[in-house]
Coordinates of C-alpha atoms in Angstrom, one line a residue:
M1 CA -37.1 73.4 -29.7
T2 CA -40.4 73.6 -27.9
A3 CA -43.7 75.3 -28.1
E4 CA -43.4 76.6 -24.5
A5 CA -39.3 77.5 -25.1
T6 CA -40.2 79.9 -28.0
G7 CA -43.5 81.0 -27.2
E8 CA -45.3 79.9 -30.3
W9 CA -48.9 78.2 -30.1
H10 CA -50.4 80.0 -32.7
G11 CA -51.7 77.8 -35.7
W12 CA -50.3 74.7 -34.3
R13 CA -52.3 71.5 -33.6
G14 CA -51.7 68.0 -32.8
W15 CA -51.5 65.4 -35.4
R16 CA -54.7 64.0 -34.4
A17 CA -56.9 67.2 -34.6
A18 CA -54.9 68.1 -38.1
T19 CA -55.2 64.5 -39.6
E20 CA -58.9 65.0 -38.8
T21 CA -59.4 67.7 -40.5
A22 CA -57.3 67.0 -43.5
L23 CA -58.8 63.6 -44.2
Y24 CA -62.6 63.8 -43.0
G25 CA -63.4 67.5 -42.9
P26 CA -65.3 69.7 -45.6
G27 CA -63.0 69.3 -48.6
G28 CA -60.8 66.2 -47.0
F29 CA -58.9 63.9 -48.7
Y30 CA -61.4 61.0 -48.5
R31 CA -64.5 62.8 -48.8
R32 CA -63.5 63.5 -52.8
P33 CA -65.7 62.3 -55.0
E34 CA -62.8 60.1 -57.2
G35 CA -62.0 58.3 -53.7
P36 CA -58.3 57.3 -52.7
V37 CA -57.8 54.6 -55.5
G38 CA -55.5 56.9 -57.6
H39 CA -53.3 57.7 -54.9
F40 CA -52.6 54.3 -53.3
R41 CA -53.4 50.6 -53.9
T42 CA -54.6 47.9 -51.7
S43 CA -54.9 44.1 -51.6
V44 CA -58.5 44.9 -53.0
H45 CA -57.2 46.8 -56.2
A46 CA -54.4 44.3 -56.8
S47 CA -56.5 41.5 -57.3
P48 CA -60.1 40.3 -57.3
L49 CA -58.8 36.8 -55.6
F50 CA -58.8 39.1 -52.5
A51 CA -62.3 39.4 -52.5
G52 CA -62.8 36.0 -53.1
A53 CA -61.1 35.2 -50.6
V54 CA -62.8 37.3 -48.4
A55 CA -66.0 35.5 -49.8
R56 CA -64.8 32.4 -48.8
L57 CA -64.3 33.6 -45.4
L58 CA -67.9 34.7 -45.3
C59 CA -69.1 31.5 -46.2
R60 CA -67.0 29.6 -43.5
V61 CA -68.6 32.2 -40.9
D62 CA -72.2 31.1 -42.4
E63 CA -71.5 27.6 -42.0
V64 CA -70.4 27.7 -38.1
L65 CA -73.6 30.3 -38.2
G66 CA -76.1 27.7 -38.8
R67 CA -76.8 29.4 -42.3
P68 CA -78.5 31.7 -40.9
A69 CA -81.7 33.6 -42.8
S70 CA -80.2 36.9 -42.9
L71 CA -76.1 37.0 -43.1
D72 CA -74.1 40.3 -42.6
F73 CA -71.4 41.4 -44.4
V74 CA -69.9 44.6 -43.1
D75 CA -67.0 46.5 -45.1
M76 CA -65.6 49.0 -43.1
A77 CA -63.8 52.2 -44.5
A78 CA -65.2 50.9 -48.1
G79 CA -63.7 53.4 -50.2
R80 CA -65.8 53.4 -53.2
G81 CA -67.1 50.0 -52.2
E82 CA -65.1 47.9 -54.4
L83 CA -64.4 44.8 -51.7
V84 CA -67.9 44.7 -51.0
T85 CA -68.9 44.3 -54.6
G86 CA -66.3 41.6 -55.0
V87 CA -67.4 39.7 -52.3
L88 CA -71.0 40.1 -53.4
A89 CA -69.9 38.8 -56.8
A90 CA -68.1 35.9 -55.7
L91 CA -70.6 34.2 -53.1
P92 CA -72.7 31.2 -54.4
A93 CA -75.9 32.3 -54.9
D94 CA -77.9 30.7 -52.2
V95 CA -75.4 32.7 -49.4
A96 CA -75.9 35.8 -51.7
A97 CA -79.3 35.6 -51.2
R98 CA -79.0 35.9 -47.3
T99 CA -76.6 38.6 -47.3
R100 CA -76.8 42.0 -46.1
A101 CA -74.4 43.8 -47.5
Y102 CA -73.0 47.2 -45.6
A103 CA -70.3 49.6 -46.8
V104 CA -69.4 52.0 -44.1
E105 CA -68.0 55.1 -45.4
I106 CA -68.1 59.0 -45.1
A107 CA -68.0 59.8 -48.5
D108 CA -71.2 59.8 -50.8
R109 CA -72.5 56.7 -51.9
P110 CA -71.1 56.4 -55.5
A111 CA -73.6 56.0 -58.4
P112 CA -73.1 52.9 -59.9
L113 CA -73.0 50.9 -56.8
D114 CA -74.8 47.7 -56.5
H115 CA -78.3 48.3 -55.5
R116 CA -78.2 45.5 -52.5
I117 CA -75.4 47.4 -50.6
E118 CA -76.7 49.7 -47.9
W119 CA -74.1 52.9 -47.8
L120 CA -73.6 53.7 -44.0
P121 CA -71.5 56.6 -42.4
E122 CA -71.2 54.0 -39.7
P123 CA -71.6 50.3 -38.9
P124 CA -75.1 48.8 -38.0
R125 CA -75.4 48.3 -34.5
R126 CA -76.5 44.7 -34.3
I127 CA -74.2 42.5 -36.8
T128 CA -74.3 39.0 -37.2
G129 CA -72.0 37.8 -39.7
V130 CA -68.3 39.2 -40.7
L131 CA -67.2 42.6 -40.1
F132 CA -63.9 43.5 -42.4
A133 CA -61.8 46.1 -41.9
N134 CA -59.2 46.5 -44.9
E135 CA -56.8 49.0 -44.1
W136 CA -59.3 51.2 -42.0
L137 CA -57.3 51.7 -38.4
D138 CA -54.2 52.9 -40.4
N139 CA -56.5 56.0 -41.0
V140 CA -57.9 56.6 -37.9
P141 CA -56.1 59.8 -36.7
L142 CA -53.7 59.7 -33.5
E143 CA -51.2 62.1 -31.9
V144 CA -47.4 61.4 -32.1
A145 CA -45.0 61.8 -29.5
E146 CA -41.5 62.4 -29.8
V147 CA -38.4 62.7 -27.1
D148 CA -36.9 66.5 -26.7
P149 CA -33.3 66.9 -25.6
A150 CA -33.9 66.3 -22.1
G151 CA -35.5 63.0 -22.5
V152 CA -39.3 64.1 -21.9
A153 CA -41.6 62.5 -24.4
R154 CA -43.7 65.5 -25.9
L155 CA -46.6 65.7 -27.9
V156 CA -45.8 66.8 -31.5
L157 CA -47.7 69.8 -33.0
V158 CA -48.0 70.3 -36.5
R159 CA -48.9 73.4 -38.8
R160 CA -51.0 72.9 -42.4
D161 CA -48.0 73.0 -44.6
G162 CA -46.2 70.3 -42.5
T163 CA -43.8 72.2 -40.4
E164 CA -43.7 70.3 -36.7
L165 CA -43.0 71.4 -33.2
L166 CA -42.6 69.8 -30.0
G167 CA -45.5 70.9 -27.4
E168 CA -46.6 69.6 -24.0
P169 CA -45.3 66.4 -22.4
V170 CA -47.5 63.4 -23.0
A171 CA -49.7 62.8 -20.1
G172 CA -52.7 60.9 -18.7
A173 CA -54.3 58.0 -20.6
E174 CA -51.9 58.8 -23.6
A175 CA -48.7 58.6 -21.5
D176 CA -50.2 55.1 -19.9
W177 CA -50.8 53.7 -23.5
L178 CA -46.9 55.1 -24.0
A179 CA -45.8 52.9 -21.5
R180 CA -47.6 49.8 -21.8
W181 CA -47.3 49.8 -25.8
W182 CA -44.6 51.6 -27.0
P183 CA -42.0 53.0 -24.2
L184 CA -39.7 55.4 -25.9
G185 CA -37.0 55.6 -23.6
G186 CA -35.0 58.8 -23.2
A187 CA -33.2 58.8 -26.8
A188 CA -34.0 62.5 -28.1
G189 CA -35.8 62.0 -31.5
A190 CA -37.7 58.7 -30.3
R191 CA -41.0 58.8 -31.7
A192 CA -44.1 56.9 -31.6
E193 CA -47.7 57.2 -32.8
I194 CA -50.1 57.3 -30.0
G195 CA -52.6 54.4 -30.7
L196 CA -55.0 54.6 -27.8
P197 CA -57.4 56.3 -30.5
R198 CA -57.6 53.2 -32.7
D199 CA -57.6 50.8 -29.6
E200 CA -61.3 52.6 -28.8
A201 CA -62.2 52.5 -32.5
W202 CA -61.9 48.8 -32.9
A203 CA -63.2 48.0 -29.6
A204 CA -66.3 49.7 -30.5
V205 CA -67.1 48.1 -33.9
V206 CA -66.3 44.7 -32.3
G207 CA -68.8 45.4 -29.9
A208 CA -71.2 45.9 -32.6
L209 CA -70.8 41.8 -33.3
D210 CA -73.4 39.6 -31.6
R211 CA -71.9 36.6 -33.4
G212 CA -69.5 36.2 -36.0
L213 CA -66.1 37.4 -37.1
A214 CA -64.3 40.9 -36.9
V215 CA -61.0 41.0 -39.2
A216 CA -58.9 43.9 -39.2
V217 CA -56.2 44.1 -42.0
D218 CA -53.4 46.6 -41.9
Y219 CA -49.8 47.5 -42.0
A220 CA -49.0 46.6 -38.9
H221 CA -46.4 46.3 -36.1
T222 CA -46.1 44.5 -32.7
A223 CA -44.1 45.2 -29.1
R224 CA -41.4 43.2 -30.5
A225 CA -40.4 45.5 -33.1
R226 CA -41.7 48.8 -32.7
P227 CA -39.9 50.9 -35.5
P228 CA -38.2 53.4 -33.4
F229 CA -39.0 56.8 -35.0
G230 CA -42.4 56.2 -36.1
T231 CA -44.5 55.4 -39.7
L232 CA -46.3 58.3 -40.0
T233 CA -46.4 59.3 -43.7
G234 CA -48.5 60.4 -46.4
F235 CA -49.2 59.1 -49.9
R236 CA -50.2 61.4 -53.0
Q237 CA -50.9 59.9 -56.7
G238 CA -49.3 56.6 -55.8
R239 CA -46.1 57.7 -54.1
E240 CA -45.1 57.8 -50.7
T241 CA -44.7 61.6 -49.7
A242 CA -44.4 64.1 -46.6
P243 CA -47.6 63.6 -44.3
V244 CA -48.6 67.5 -45.4
P245 CA -52.1 67.7 -43.3
D246 CA -53.6 70.0 -46.0
G247 CA -55.9 67.5 -47.4
S248 CA -53.9 67.3 -50.7
C249 CA -52.4 63.6 -49.4
D250 CA -53.3 60.7 -47.3
I251 CA -51.7 60.6 -43.9
T252 CA -51.2 57.1 -42.5
A253 CA -49.0 55.7 -39.9
H254 CA -48.9 51.5 -39.2
V255 CA -50.8 50.2 -36.9
A256 CA -50.0 48.4 -33.1
L257 CA -52.2 45.6 -33.8
D258 CA -51.4 43.9 -30.5
A259 CA -52.9 47.0 -28.4
C260 CA -56.2 46.7 -30.7
A261 CA -56.1 42.8 -30.0
A262 CA -56.2 43.7 -26.2
A263 CA -58.7 46.6 -26.7
G264 CA -61.0 44.0 -27.7
S265 CA -60.0 41.2 -25.8
L266 CA -62.0 38.0 -26.8
P267 CA -61.4 34.5 -26.5
G268 CA -59.8 33.0 -29.7
T269 CA -58.1 36.2 -31.0
R270 CA -55.5 36.1 -33.3
L271 CA -52.8 37.6 -35.0
L272 CA -51.7 36.7 -38.1
S273 CA -49.9 37.8 -41.5
Q274 CA -51.9 38.3 -44.6
R275 CA -49.8 35.4 -46.2
E276 CA -51.0 33.0 -43.4
A277 CA -54.3 34.1 -43.6
L278 CA -54.9 33.9 -47.5
R279 CA -53.2 30.4 -47.4
A280 CA -55.8 29.1 -44.8
L281 CA -58.1 30.4 -47.3
G282 CA -56.9 28.3 -50.3
L283 CA -54.8 31.3 -51.9
T284 CA -51.2 29.9 -52.3
G285 CA -49.7 31.3 -55.3
A286 CA -48.8 28.0 -56.7
R287 CA -48.3 27.9 -60.6
P288 CA -50.1 25.6 -62.8
S289 CA -49.0 22.4 -64.1
L290 CA -46.9 22.7 -67.2
Q291 CA -48.7 19.6 -68.7
L292 CA -52.0 22.1 -68.6
A293 CA -50.0 24.2 -71.1
S294 CA -50.0 21.5 -73.8
T295 CA -53.4 20.1 -73.2
R296 CA -55.9 23.1 -72.2
P297 CA -53.4 26.7 -73.1
A298 CA -55.6 29.0 -72.6
E299 CA -56.7 27.7 -68.9
Y300 CA -52.9 27.5 -68.6
V301 CA -52.5 31.1 -68.9
R302 CA -55.6 32.1 -67.2
A303 CA -54.2 30.1 -64.0
L304 CA -50.9 31.5 -64.5
A305 CA -52.1 34.9 -64.4
A306 CA -54.0 34.1 -61.2
A307 CA -51.0 32.2 -59.6
G308 CA -49.1 35.8 -60.3
E309 CA -51.7 37.9 -58.4
A310 CA -52.0 35.7 -55.5
A311 CA -48.0 35.3 -55.2
E312 CA -48.1 39.4 -55.1
L313 CA -51.1 39.2 -52.4
T314 CA -49.0 36.9 -50.0
A315 CA -45.5 38.0 -50.9
M316 CA -43.2 38.3 -47.9
G317 CA -41.9 42.0 -48.1
G318 CA -45.3 43.3 -49.8
L319 CA -49.0 42.7 -49.3
G320 CA -48.2 39.3 -47.9
D321 CA -46.7 41.2 -44.6
F322 CA -50.0 42.9 -43.6
G323 CA -51.3 41.9 -40.1
W324 CA -54.6 40.4 -39.7
L325 CA -56.3 40.9 -36.4
V326 CA -58.7 37.9 -36.0
Q327 CA -61.8 38.3 -33.4
P328 CA -64.5 35.8 -33.2
V329 CA -67.3 36.3 -31.2
G330 CA -69.7 33.1 -30.4
I331 CA -68.1 30.8 -33.0
P332 CA -64.8 28.6 -33.5
D333 CA -62.0 29.9 -35.5
V334 CA -62.7 29.6 -39.1
L335 CA -59.1 30.0 -40.2
A336 CA -57.8 27.0 -37.9
D337 CA -55.9 24.4 -40.4

């Protein structure tokens, strides 16, 4: 049933506006002091090896930039600064001394954060170095479309309790985006998330990069395999749950990274899996030699634990399937084999 048929419009909003309020409005999910770490686990939380790999990526960019006097590292959607803190700790001393570290987050700065990290509500306007967006784009709010019984794609409206109703037909730039990136056809019930706001958000931050590398890491899909019913979901206290826009849970949807790549189109742009990216940065998950167990057992135990963590970060069917959108600006491909 559509809102037009029922005459019911009061209290209903599109998913984009509802998510914006639920996540980023006063008292929203991402403005809470405790942060999202208790609700879901990212690669950053899975192992310090992830921050170490990102630090190696920053060092590669530093080298091709000619070791500039000031090297920027921008952590988009920084949470409580876990990634940028880990990257600073993993850098060689000479690189760390030249690194200007930025954490971009709407929540207040955590009290114990390293004094070297600048806390900002939006990225710097001029960046030379690396802009790294780990699980940012999946939380950029967007509209949801669903095909009605007549074969018309309509915007999905939602109330604060998560109840949905079909609204107006999708039109304008949003209809154009669907036609290009996620054609729904006429099957009733087919759904899609309209990724136009994410394309625009990504193009805007990449536009701040003078020279260096922009990387977006996220749950992703491409035109070859769009999910037929969309991916909108919620997370609360470590468990997946219904997406209810009342501020009590995270609201997320996988990212059409191919559309984001086209929006910020640059020479050398690549889409690859996290497994491929981390292996290019030296993280393989290979087990240590058994000979080490007999000669240096403590070292063997540490190496075995690290191998287990690396295996989790690169596992097919898990974190290794995350998409990496890599866009160099004025530099060669630093992830090339």
